């Protein structure tokens, strides 16, 4: 192991400080070779993903002077003859190695794939690599530095080996970071579809999707939407919070708030998150189900009974229905008695509710 200077250690500390920055983790394959080449000078640097047991080059950062498709083709055709692949398969050794550790210059120049079809077209004569295995698969990330002459030193090797455990931990962190980012994006997408509003324990809006804001402006009259919900919706939320505070997780699911407007219906559902001291409102908009007298015939009502119940559902009184249907009020009362018997109810309101339930047009969660 080479002795590093105070300047070397200072540069390594600066590198490690930036290694875990969110931007670096998000663009790990691009960020890593660029930053490492500031510590160990290289003419070309790159990071590739390889499955050594299957001799498969999966992907890698772009390299000047060679199209990506050509890199894939040459690497997959000749990966098995590369000294790095042979050494890793035999030993599992992840430390930094140079090509010159395994082959002399004349031997390298006689290699058809590694040199004649890969290094020589790029004008490179030497590689220095560091292997980062994946705990969950056979694939490895390989950091590769190229030079146009065999000039990598033991100081360069020592720095890479010093970085190895940090790079492996940063790669794990990057994977977790990416997973969290994907999950957050999925959550935001879901909230955008449904319309989501996150409310603090104090009742302030912490996050609201654009669709939720549009629906609030459409369904609730208010002058300006700030940190608080519109008054009517806020009163409903406070009512839901009072039930949750009283019963906690034992509380049964509450009925959603439903508001109708111009043939559409906005549904608001209240979700409590006691661990985060937050509340979530999920908003959905639906077209109101269109209702016709013929629908009620599906329940076994006669044509005339269905017409009577249809107008009852429209809020008409018996006299109004009798006028519309050109019959007497006594006839309407008799039809209603038959409707009550068939639906097993006793009142006009319960007849409407029961009919809509049976037709699947009423949400009775």
mmCIF file of C-alpha atoms in Angstrom:
data_model
loop_
_atom_site.group_PDB
_atom_site.id
_atom_site.type_symbol
_atom_site.label_atom_id
_atom_site.label_comp_id
_atom_site.label_asym_id
_atom_site.label_seq_id
_atom_site.Cartn_x
_atom_site.Cartn_y
_atom_site.Cartn_z
ATOM 1 C CA UNK A 1 0.000 0.000 0.000
ATOM 2 C CA UNK A 2 1.350 3.368 -1.022
ATOM 3 C CA UNK A 3 1.805 6.169 1.509
ATOM 4 C CA UNK A 4 -0.716 8.951 0.843
ATOM 5 C CA UNK A 5 0.063 12.624 1.355
ATOM 6 C CA UNK A 6 -1.910 15.047 3.496
ATOM 7 C CA UNK A 7 -3.246 16.587 0.274
ATOM 8 C CA UNK A 8 -4.458 13.165 -0.880
ATOM 9 C CA UNK A 9 -6.401 12.646 2.346
ATOM 10 C CA UNK A 10 -7.881 16.134 2.114
ATOM 11 C CA UNK A 11 -9.085 15.435 -1.442
ATOM 12 C CA UNK A 12 -10.574 12.093 -0.338
ATOM 13 C CA UNK A 13 -12.491 13.804 2.493
ATOM 14 C CA UNK A 14 -13.855 16.406 0.068
ATOM 15 C CA UNK A 15 -14.900 13.594 -2.275
ATOM 16 C CA UNK A 16 -16.677 11.690 0.522
ATOM 17 C CA UNK A 17 -18.469 14.841 1.658
ATOM 18 C CA UNK A 18 -20.095 15.179 -1.757
ATOM 19 C CA UNK A 19 -20.610 11.458 -2.292
ATOM 20 C CA UNK A 20 -23.866 11.291 -0.331
ATOM 21 C CA UNK A 21 -25.446 14.461 -1.731
ATOM 22 C CA UNK A 22 -28.989 13.744 -3.051
ATOM 23 C CA UNK A 23 -28.090 14.876 -6.573
ATOM 24 C CA UNK A 24 -25.105 12.532 -6.593
ATOM 25 C CA UNK A 25 -27.197 9.581 -5.413
ATOM 26 C CA UNK A 26 -29.887 10.228 -7.999
ATOM 27 C CA UNK A 27 -27.346 10.137 -10.856
ATOM 28 C CA UNK A 28 -25.010 7.548 -9.356
ATOM 29 C CA UNK A 29 -23.645 5.922 -12.577
ATOM 30 C CA UNK A 30 -22.943 9.328 -14.131
ATOM 31 C CA UNK A 31 -21.701 11.085 -11.008
ATOM 32 C CA UNK A 32 -19.302 8.407 -9.718
ATOM 33 C CA UNK A 33 -16.704 8.179 -12.542
ATOM 34 C CA UNK A 34 -16.609 11.951 -12.961
ATOM 35 C CA UNK A 35 -15.908 12.550 -9.280
ATOM 36 C CA UNK A 36 -13.423 9.688 -8.884
ATOM 37 C CA UNK A 37 -11.406 10.914 -11.873
ATOM 38 C CA UNK A 38 -10.788 14.116 -9.885
ATOM 39 C CA UNK A 39 -8.888 12.012 -7.346
ATOM 40 C CA UNK A 40 -7.251 9.636 -9.810
ATOM 41 C CA UNK A 41 -6.561 11.315 -13.129
ATOM 42 C CA UNK A 42 -7.848 9.446 -16.176
ATOM 43 C CA UNK A 43 -8.191 10.135 -19.874
ATOM 44 C CA UNK A 44 -11.585 8.361 -19.888
ATOM 45 C CA UNK A 45 -13.704 7.189 -16.950
ATOM 46 C CA UNK A 46 -16.877 5.160 -16.841
ATOM 47 C CA UNK A 47 -19.147 2.910 -14.799
ATOM 48 C CA UNK A 48 -20.703 -0.276 -16.146
ATOM 49 C CA UNK A 49 -22.961 -3.045 -14.875
ATOM 50 C CA UNK A 50 -21.766 -6.609 -15.546
ATOM 51 C CA UNK A 51 -22.930 -10.129 -14.781
ATOM 52 C CA UNK A 52 -19.596 -11.940 -14.672
ATOM 53 C CA UNK A 53 -20.979 -15.491 -14.149
ATOM 54 C CA UNK A 54 -22.959 -15.139 -17.401
ATOM 55 C CA UNK A 55 -20.248 -13.110 -19.169
ATOM 56 C CA UNK A 56 -22.861 -10.439 -19.833
ATOM 57 C CA UNK A 57 -22.188 -6.725 -20.145
ATOM 58 C CA UNK A 58 -25.532 -5.167 -19.168
ATOM 59 C CA UNK A 59 -25.043 -1.436 -19.463
ATOM 60 C CA UNK A 60 -22.545 1.358 -18.990
ATOM 61 C CA UNK A 61 -21.916 5.067 -19.263
ATOM 62 C CA UNK A 62 -21.035 6.373 -22.703
ATOM 63 C CA UNK A 63 -17.402 6.405 -23.804
ATOM 64 C CA UNK A 64 -15.971 8.866 -26.336
ATOM 65 C CA UNK A 65 -14.957 7.564 -29.780
ATOM 66 C CA UNK A 66 -17.089 4.430 -29.463
ATOM 67 C CA UNK A 67 -20.883 4.126 -29.997
ATOM 68 C CA UNK A 68 -22.837 2.574 -27.149
ATOM 69 C CA UNK A 69 -24.070 -0.281 -29.373
ATOM 70 C CA UNK A 70 -20.472 -1.147 -30.292
ATOM 71 C CA UNK A 71 -19.444 -1.230 -26.630
ATOM 72 C CA UNK A 72 -22.258 -3.653 -25.848
ATOM 73 C CA UNK A 73 -21.433 -5.880 -28.811
ATOM 74 C CA UNK A 74 -17.678 -6.052 -28.213
ATOM 75 C CA UNK A 75 -17.974 -6.390 -24.451
ATOM 76 C CA UNK A 76 -20.469 -9.259 -24.617
ATOM 77 C CA UNK A 77 -18.456 -11.057 -27.304
ATOM 78 C CA UNK A 78 -15.087 -10.841 -25.560
ATOM 79 C CA UNK A 79 -15.870 -10.331 -21.864
ATOM 80 C CA UNK A 80 -14.875 -13.907 -21.058
ATOM 81 C CA UNK A 81 -11.264 -13.273 -22.147
ATOM 82 C CA UNK A 82 -10.809 -10.107 -20.074
ATOM 83 C CA UNK A 83 -8.350 -10.647 -17.184
ATOM 84 C CA UNK A 84 -10.584 -8.652 -14.841
ATOM 85 C CA UNK A 85 -13.493 -11.071 -15.417
ATOM 86 C CA UNK A 86 -11.325 -14.152 -14.939
ATOM 87 C CA UNK A 87 -9.765 -12.811 -11.741
ATOM 88 C CA UNK A 88 -13.090 -11.773 -10.185
ATOM 89 C CA UNK A 89 -14.763 -15.119 -10.971
ATOM 90 C CA UNK A 90 -11.844 -17.041 -9.451
ATOM 91 C CA UNK A 91 -11.324 -14.915 -6.328
ATOM 92 C CA UNK A 92 -14.278 -12.589 -5.794
ATOM 93 C CA UNK A 93 -11.680 -9.900 -5.113
ATOM 94 C CA UNK A 94 -13.233 -6.412 -5.475
ATOM 95 C CA UNK A 95 -10.092 -4.350 -4.952
ATOM 96 C CA UNK A 96 -8.461 -2.084 -7.522
ATOM 97 C CA UNK A 97 -6.473 -3.814 -10.277
ATOM 98 C CA UNK A 98 -4.699 -2.687 -13.424
ATOM 99 C CA UNK A 99 -4.561 -4.581 -16.690
ATOM 100 C CA UNK A 100 -0.789 -4.570 -16.319
ATOM 101 C CA UNK A 101 -1.194 -6.651 -13.133
ATOM 102 C CA UNK A 102 -2.239 -9.555 -15.356
ATOM 103 C CA UNK A 103 -0.763 -9.147 -18.847
ATOM 104 C CA UNK A 104 2.352 -7.623 -20.321
ATOM 105 C CA UNK A 105 2.122 -5.016 -23.056
ATOM 106 C CA UNK A 106 2.905 -7.523 -25.869
ATOM 107 C CA UNK A 107 0.348 -9.955 -24.455
ATOM 108 C CA UNK A 108 -2.261 -7.199 -24.320
ATOM 109 C CA UNK A 109 -1.649 -6.199 -27.925
ATOM 110 C CA UNK A 110 -2.273 -9.756 -29.077
ATOM 111 C CA UNK A 111 -5.735 -9.840 -27.471
ATOM 112 C CA UNK A 112 -8.273 -9.541 -30.289
ATOM 113 C CA UNK A 113 -11.266 -8.359 -28.272
ATOM 114 C CA UNK A 114 -9.935 -6.485 -25.243
ATOM 115 C CA UNK A 115 -7.274 -4.565 -27.155
ATOM 116 C CA UNK A 116 -7.797 -4.679 -30.934
ATOM 117 C CA UNK A 117 -11.579 -4.055 -30.812
ATOM 118 C CA UNK A 118 -11.904 -2.109 -27.587
ATOM 119 C CA UNK A 119 -8.867 -0.304 -26.168
ATOM 120 C CA UNK A 120 -7.028 0.418 -29.418
ATOM 121 C CA UNK A 121 -9.976 2.191 -31.168
ATOM 122 C CA UNK A 122 -10.184 4.481 -28.137
ATOM 123 C CA UNK A 123 -6.410 5.081 -28.121
ATOM 124 C CA UNK A 124 -6.113 3.587 -24.618
ATOM 125 C CA UNK A 125 -3.388 1.274 -23.279
ATOM 126 C CA UNK A 126 -4.344 0.752 -19.634
ATOM 127 C CA UNK A 127 -7.347 0.195 -17.370
ATOM 128 C CA UNK A 128 -7.714 0.547 -13.621
ATOM 129 C CA UNK A 129 -10.912 -0.952 -12.200
ATOM 130 C CA UNK A 130 -12.781 -1.231 -8.910
ATOM 131 C CA UNK A 131 -15.649 -3.721 -8.473
ATOM 132 C CA UNK A 132 -18.774 -2.983 -6.434
ATOM 133 C CA UNK A 133 -20.826 -6.174 -5.957
ATOM 134 C CA UNK A 134 -24.588 -6.120 -5.460
ATOM 135 C CA UNK A 135 -25.737 -8.024 -2.381
ATOM 136 C CA UNK A 136 -29.026 -8.958 -4.042
ATOM 137 C CA UNK A 137 -27.882 -10.204 -7.460
ATOM 138 C CA UNK A 138 -24.993 -11.573 -9.533
ATOM 139 C CA UNK A 139 -24.453 -8.210 -11.169
ATOM 140 C CA UNK A 140 -21.646 -5.858 -10.175
ATOM 141 C CA UNK A 141 -20.959 -2.211 -10.856
ATOM 142 C CA UNK A 142 -17.441 -1.775 -12.213
ATOM 143 C CA UNK A 143 -15.723 1.602 -12.033
ATOM 144 C CA UNK A 144 -13.154 1.770 -14.846
ATOM 145 C CA UNK A 145 -10.486 4.414 -15.458
ATOM 146 C CA UNK A 146 -8.572 4.489 -18.773
ATOM 147 C CA UNK A 147 -5.200 5.998 -19.690
ATOM 148 C CA UNK A 148 -3.371 6.161 -23.004
ATOM 149 C CA UNK A 149 -0.230 4.826 -21.349
ATOM 150 C CA UNK A 150 0.586 2.433 -18.518
ATOM 151 C CA UNK A 151 1.022 5.094 -15.862
ATOM 152 C CA UNK A 152 -1.392 4.300 -13.035
ATOM 153 C CA UNK A 153 0.558 4.269 -9.748
ATOM 154 C CA UNK A 154 0.277 2.508 -6.411
ATOM 155 C CA UNK A 155 -0.969 5.805 -5.022
ATOM 156 C CA UNK A 156 -3.910 5.593 -7.469
ATOM 157 C CA UNK A 157 -4.633 2.003 -6.439
ATOM 158 C CA UNK A 158 -4.476 2.874 -2.737
ATOM 159 C CA UNK A 159 -6.959 5.727 -3.120
ATOM 160 C CA UNK A 160 -9.481 3.486 -4.919
ATOM 161 C CA UNK A 161 -9.122 0.772 -2.296
ATOM 162 C CA UNK A 162 -9.584 3.397 0.419
ATOM 163 C CA UNK A 163 -12.800 4.503 -1.283
ATOM 164 C CA UNK A 164 -14.162 0.971 -1.824
ATOM 165 C CA UNK A 165 -16.221 0.547 1.425
ATOM 166 C CA UNK A 166 -17.561 4.093 1.100
ATOM 167 C CA UNK A 167 -18.569 3.554 -2.526
ATOM 168 C CA UNK A 168 -20.348 0.313 -1.656
ATOM 169 C CA UNK A 169 -22.288 2.039 1.140
ATOM 170 C CA UNK A 170 -23.101 4.988 -1.114
ATOM 171 C CA UNK A 171 -24.349 2.600 -3.786
ATOM 172 C CA UNK A 172 -26.685 0.957 -1.226
ATOM 173 C CA UNK A 173 -27.862 4.408 -0.141
ATOM 174 C CA UNK A 174 -28.428 5.344 -3.781
ATOM 175 C CA UNK A 175 -30.598 2.252 -4.254
ATOM 176 C CA UNK A 176 -32.691 3.134 -1.195
ATOM 177 C CA UNK A 177 -32.844 6.743 -2.359
ATOM 178 C CA UNK A 178 -34.108 5.631 -5.773
ATOM 179 C CA UNK A 179 -36.712 3.345 -4.209
ATOM 180 C CA UNK A 180 -37.982 6.111 -1.923
ATOM 181 C CA UNK A 181 -38.066 8.482 -4.885
ATOM 182 C CA UNK A 182 -40.114 5.979 -6.916
ATOM 183 C CA UNK A 183 -42.517 5.396 -4.018
ATOM 184 C CA UNK A 184 -42.946 9.131 -3.479
ATOM 185 C CA UNK A 185 -43.605 9.601 -7.171
ATOM 186 C CA UNK A 186 -46.169 6.787 -7.142
ATOM 187 C CA UNK A 187 -47.839 8.383 -4.116
ATOM 188 C CA UNK A 188 -47.936 11.770 -5.827
ATOM 189 C CA UNK A 189 -49.356 10.182 -8.977
ATOM 190 C CA UNK A 190 -52.032 8.432 -6.919
ATOM 191 C CA UNK A 191 -52.868 11.634 -5.089
ATOM 192 C CA UNK A 192 -53.046 13.517 -8.370
ATOM 193 C CA UNK A 193 -55.486 10.988 -9.794
ATOM 194 C CA UNK A 194 -57.733 11.092 -6.756
ATOM 195 C CA UNK A 195 -56.967 14.651 -5.650
ATOM 196 C CA UNK A 196 -55.082 14.690 -2.360
ATOM 197 C CA UNK A 197 -54.757 17.241 0.445
ATOM 198 C CA UNK A 198 -52.381 16.732 3.388
ATOM 199 C CA UNK A 199 -53.464 18.656 6.502
ATOM 200 C CA UNK A 200 -51.381 19.274 9.614
ATOM 201 C CA UNK A 201 -52.630 18.527 13.117
ATOM 202 C CA UNK A 202 -53.344 22.255 13.486
ATOM 203 C CA UNK A 203 -55.478 22.233 10.344
ATOM 204 C CA UNK A 204 -53.076 23.912 7.910
ATOM 205 C CA UNK A 205 -52.720 22.683 4.325
ATOM 206 C CA UNK A 206 -49.238 21.163 3.946
ATOM 207 C CA UNK A 207 -49.607 19.753 0.451
ATOM 208 C CA UNK A 208 -52.337 19.821 -2.163
ATOM 209 C CA UNK A 209 -52.390 18.440 -5.698
ATOM 210 C CA UNK A 210 -53.399 20.678 -8.560
ATOM 211 C CA UNK A 211 -56.516 18.606 -9.240
ATOM 212 C CA UNK A 212 -57.636 18.907 -5.599
ATOM 213 C CA UNK A 213 -57.231 22.679 -5.755
ATOM 214 C CA UNK A 214 -59.299 22.824 -8.952
ATOM 215 C CA UNK A 215 -62.109 20.823 -7.324
ATOM 216 C CA UNK A 216 -62.098 23.001 -4.211
ATOM 217 C CA UNK A 217 -62.422 26.107 -6.347
ATOM 218 C CA UNK A 218 -65.257 24.482 -8.292
ATOM 219 C CA UNK A 219 -67.340 23.067 -5.427
ATOM 220 C CA UNK A 220 -66.724 25.454 -2.508
ATOM 221 C CA UNK A 221 -67.393 29.199 -2.566
ATOM 222 C CA UNK A 222 -64.461 31.089 -1.057
ATOM 223 C CA UNK A 223 -62.567 34.253 -1.846
ATOM 224 C CA UNK A 224 -59.015 32.996 -1.663
ATOM 225 C CA UNK A 225 -57.517 29.584 -0.954
ATOM 226 C CA UNK A 226 -54.673 29.955 1.505
ATOM 227 C CA UNK A 227 -53.355 27.675 4.223
ATOM 228 C CA UNK A 228 -56.849 26.731 5.424
ATOM 229 C CA UNK A 229 -59.646 24.751 3.817
ATOM 230 C CA UNK A 230 -62.933 26.378 2.758
ATOM 231 C CA UNK A 231 -65.167 26.881 5.831
ATOM 232 C CA UNK A 232 -67.754 24.211 4.994
ATOM 233 C CA UNK A 233 -65.113 21.575 4.296
ATOM 234 C CA UNK A 234 -63.102 22.614 7.369
ATOM 235 C CA UNK A 235 -66.160 22.119 9.613
ATOM 236 C CA UNK A 236 -66.632 18.617 8.205
ATOM 237 C CA UNK A 237 -62.933 17.830 8.755
ATOM 238 C CA UNK A 238 -63.129 19.094 12.347
ATOM 239 C CA UNK A 239 -66.136 16.812 12.903
ATOM 240 C CA UNK A 240 -64.162 13.833 11.569
ATOM 241 C CA UNK A 241 -61.152 14.763 13.735
ATOM 242 C CA UNK A 242 -63.344 14.898 16.838
ATOM 243 C CA UNK A 243 -64.512 11.317 16.223
ATOM 244 C CA UNK A 244 -60.955 10.153 15.653
ATOM 245 C CA UNK A 245 -59.748 11.892 18.821
ATOM 246 C CA UNK A 246 -62.512 10.192 20.800
ATOM 247 C CA UNK A 247 -62.264 6.663 19.406
ATOM 248 C CA UNK A 248 -58.820 6.484 17.775
ATOM 249 C CA UNK A 249 -58.085 3.467 15.589
ATOM 250 C CA UNK A 250 -61.207 1.707 16.905
ATOM 251 C CA UNK A 251 -63.334 4.162 14.953
ATOM 252 C CA UNK A 252 -65.344 2.570 12.175
ATOM 253 C CA UNK A 253 -64.927 4.049 8.690
ATOM 254 C CA UNK A 254 -66.987 7.223 8.376
ATOM 255 C CA UNK A 255 -69.260 7.997 5.459
ATOM 256 C CA UNK A 256 -67.590 10.284 2.936
ATOM 257 C CA UNK A 257 -68.743 13.825 2.293
ATOM 258 C CA UNK A 258 -70.620 14.116 -1.001
ATOM 259 C CA UNK A 259 -71.416 17.336 -2.817
ATOM 260 C CA UNK A 260 -73.419 17.476 -6.040
ATOM 261 C CA UNK A 261 -73.065 20.101 -8.724
ATOM 262 C CA UNK A 262 -74.262 20.259 -12.333
ATOM 263 C CA UNK A 263 -74.626 16.528 -12.824
ATOM 264 C CA UNK A 264 -71.371 15.689 -11.035
ATOM 265 C CA UNK A 265 -70.548 14.575 -7.518
ATOM 266 C CA UNK A 266 -67.437 15.322 -5.452
ATOM 267 C CA UNK A 267 -66.606 12.746 -2.773
ATOM 268 C CA UNK A 268 -64.227 13.585 0.100
ATOM 269 C CA UNK A 269 -62.798 10.854 2.328
ATOM 270 C CA UNK A 270 -60.992 11.516 5.612
ATOM 271 C CA UNK A 271 -57.884 9.480 6.503
ATOM 272 C CA UNK A 272 -55.994 9.948 9.795
ATOM 273 C CA UNK A 273 -52.277 9.258 10.226
ATOM 274 C CA UNK A 274 -51.610 9.337 13.993
ATOM 275 C CA UNK A 275 -47.926 8.452 13.584
ATOM 276 C CA UNK A 276 -47.266 11.566 11.500
ATOM 277 C CA UNK A 277 -49.774 13.909 13.205
ATOM 278 C CA UNK A 278 -51.298 14.487 9.794
ATOM 279 C CA UNK A 279 -54.631 14.039 8.096
ATOM 280 C CA UNK A 280 -55.290 13.211 4.468
ATOM 281 C CA UNK A 281 -58.287 14.163 2.365
ATOM 282 C CA UNK A 282 -58.851 12.115 -0.776
ATOM 283 C CA UNK A 283 -61.122 13.781 -3.325
ATOM 284 C CA UNK A 284 -62.796 12.057 -6.255
ATOM 285 C CA UNK A 285 -65.219 13.376 -8.823
ATOM 286 C CA UNK A 286 -67.843 11.227 -10.536
ATOM 287 C CA UNK A 287 -70.671 11.756 -12.924
ATOM 288 C CA UNK A 288 -73.947 11.429 -11.039
ATOM 289 C CA UNK A 289 -75.779 8.252 -12.052
ATOM 290 C CA UNK A 290 -78.608 9.018 -14.445
ATOM 291 C CA UNK A 291 -81.899 7.595 -13.302
ATOM 292 C CA UNK A 292 -84.923 6.615 -15.399
ATOM 293 C CA UNK A 293 -88.295 5.066 -14.635
ATOM 294 C CA UNK A 294 -87.250 1.981 -16.615
ATOM 295 C CA UNK A 295 -84.459 1.340 -14.073
ATOM 296 C CA UNK A 296 -87.012 0.631 -11.353
ATOM 297 C CA UNK A 297 -88.705 -2.025 -13.488
ATOM 298 C CA UNK A 298 -85.547 -4.111 -12.959
ATOM 299 C CA UNK A 299 -86.598 -4.380 -9.298
ATOM 300 C CA UNK A 300 -89.881 -6.105 -10.146
ATOM 301 C CA UNK A 301 -92.031 -2.975 -10.099
ATOM 302 C CA UNK A 302 -94.722 -2.507 -12.715
ATOM 303 C CA UNK A 303 -94.359 0.171 -15.391
ATOM 304 C CA UNK A 304 -96.737 2.534 -13.569
ATOM 305 C CA UNK A 305 -95.147 1.817 -10.138
ATOM 306 C CA UNK A 306 -91.750 2.582 -11.621
ATOM 307 C CA UNK A 307 -93.016 5.896 -12.988
ATOM 308 C CA UNK A 308 -94.435 6.810 -9.575
ATOM 309 C CA UNK A 309 -91.209 5.982 -7.749
ATOM 310 C CA UNK A 310 -89.184 7.892 -10.367
ATOM 311 C CA UNK A 311 -91.129 11.094 -9.664
ATOM 312 C CA UNK A 312 -90.933 10.482 -5.919
ATOM 313 C CA UNK A 313 -87.153 10.322 -6.313
ATOM 314 C CA UNK A 314 -87.352 13.666 -8.130
ATOM 315 C CA UNK A 315 -88.961 15.198 -5.035
ATOM 316 C CA UNK A 316 -92.528 15.410 -6.363
ATOM 317 C CA UNK A 317 -95.520 15.195 -4.012
ATOM 318 C CA UNK A 318 -98.483 12.876 -4.637
ATOM 319 C CA UNK A 319 -100.669 15.598 -6.166
ATOM 320 C CA UNK A 320 -97.891 16.644 -8.556
ATOM 321 C CA UNK A 321 -97.280 13.039 -9.602
ATOM 322 C CA UNK A 322 -101.007 12.480 -10.156
ATOM 323 C CA UNK A 323 -101.120 15.541 -12.426
ATOM 324 C CA UNK A 324 -98.070 14.395 -14.408
ATOM 325 C CA UNK A 325 -99.420 10.873 -14.874
ATOM 326 C CA UNK A 326 -103.043 12.017 -15.424
ATOM 327 C CA UNK A 327 -104.457 9.867 -12.626
ATOM 328 C CA UNK A 328 -106.037 10.509 -9.238
ATOM 329 C CA UNK A 329 -104.142 11.001 -5.961
ATOM 330 C CA UNK A 330 -105.805 7.855 -4.550
ATOM 331 C CA UNK A 331 -104.252 5.830 -7.386
ATOM 332 C CA UNK A 332 -100.810 7.241 -6.554
ATOM 333 C CA UNK A 333 -101.228 6.239 -2.887
ATOM 334 C CA UNK A 334 -102.223 2.712 -3.935
ATOM 335 C CA UNK A 335 -99.133 2.418 -6.190
ATOM 336 C CA UNK A 336 -96.950 3.590 -3.300
ATOM 337 C CA UNK A 337 -98.395 0.875 -1.026
ATOM 338 C CA UNK A 338 -97.466 -1.768 -3.618
ATOM 339 C CA UNK A 339 -93.983 -0.255 -3.946
ATOM 340 C CA UNK A 340 -93.470 -0.374 -0.146
ATOM 341 C CA UNK A 341 -94.508 -4.023 -0.054
ATOM 342 C CA UNK A 342 -92.195 -5.052 -2.892
ATOM 343 C CA UNK A 343 -89.209 -3.152 -1.480
ATOM 344 C CA UNK A 344 -90.018 -4.119 2.129
ATOM 345 C CA UNK A 345 -90.015 -0.527 3.397
ATOM 346 C CA UNK A 346 -92.550 1.812 5.047
ATOM 347 C CA UNK A 347 -91.771 5.347 3.870
ATOM 348 C CA UNK A 348 -91.113 7.307 0.669
ATOM 349 C CA UNK A 349 -87.539 8.143 1.683
ATOM 350 C CA UNK A 350 -86.660 4.548 2.571
ATOM 351 C CA UNK A 351 -88.208 3.367 -0.720
ATOM 352 C CA UNK A 352 -85.886 5.625 -2.696
ATOM 353 C CA UNK A 353 -82.825 4.587 -0.693
ATOM 354 C CA UNK A 354 -83.618 0.885 -0.938
ATOM 355 C CA UNK A 355 -84.275 1.093 -4.679
ATOM 356 C CA UNK A 356 -81.008 2.922 -5.353
ATOM 357 C CA UNK A 357 -79.108 0.434 -3.193
ATOM 358 C CA UNK A 358 -80.505 -2.512 -5.095
ATOM 359 C CA UNK A 359 -79.650 -0.832 -8.396
ATOM 360 C CA UNK A 360 -76.062 -0.202 -7.204
ATOM 361 C CA UNK A 361 -76.473 3.550 -7.667
ATOM 362 C CA UNK A 362 -76.052 4.531 -4.064
ATOM 363 C CA UNK A 363 -72.749 4.444 -2.172
ATOM 364 C CA UNK A 364 -73.597 3.205 1.313
ATOM 365 C CA UNK A 365 -70.144 2.434 2.719
#
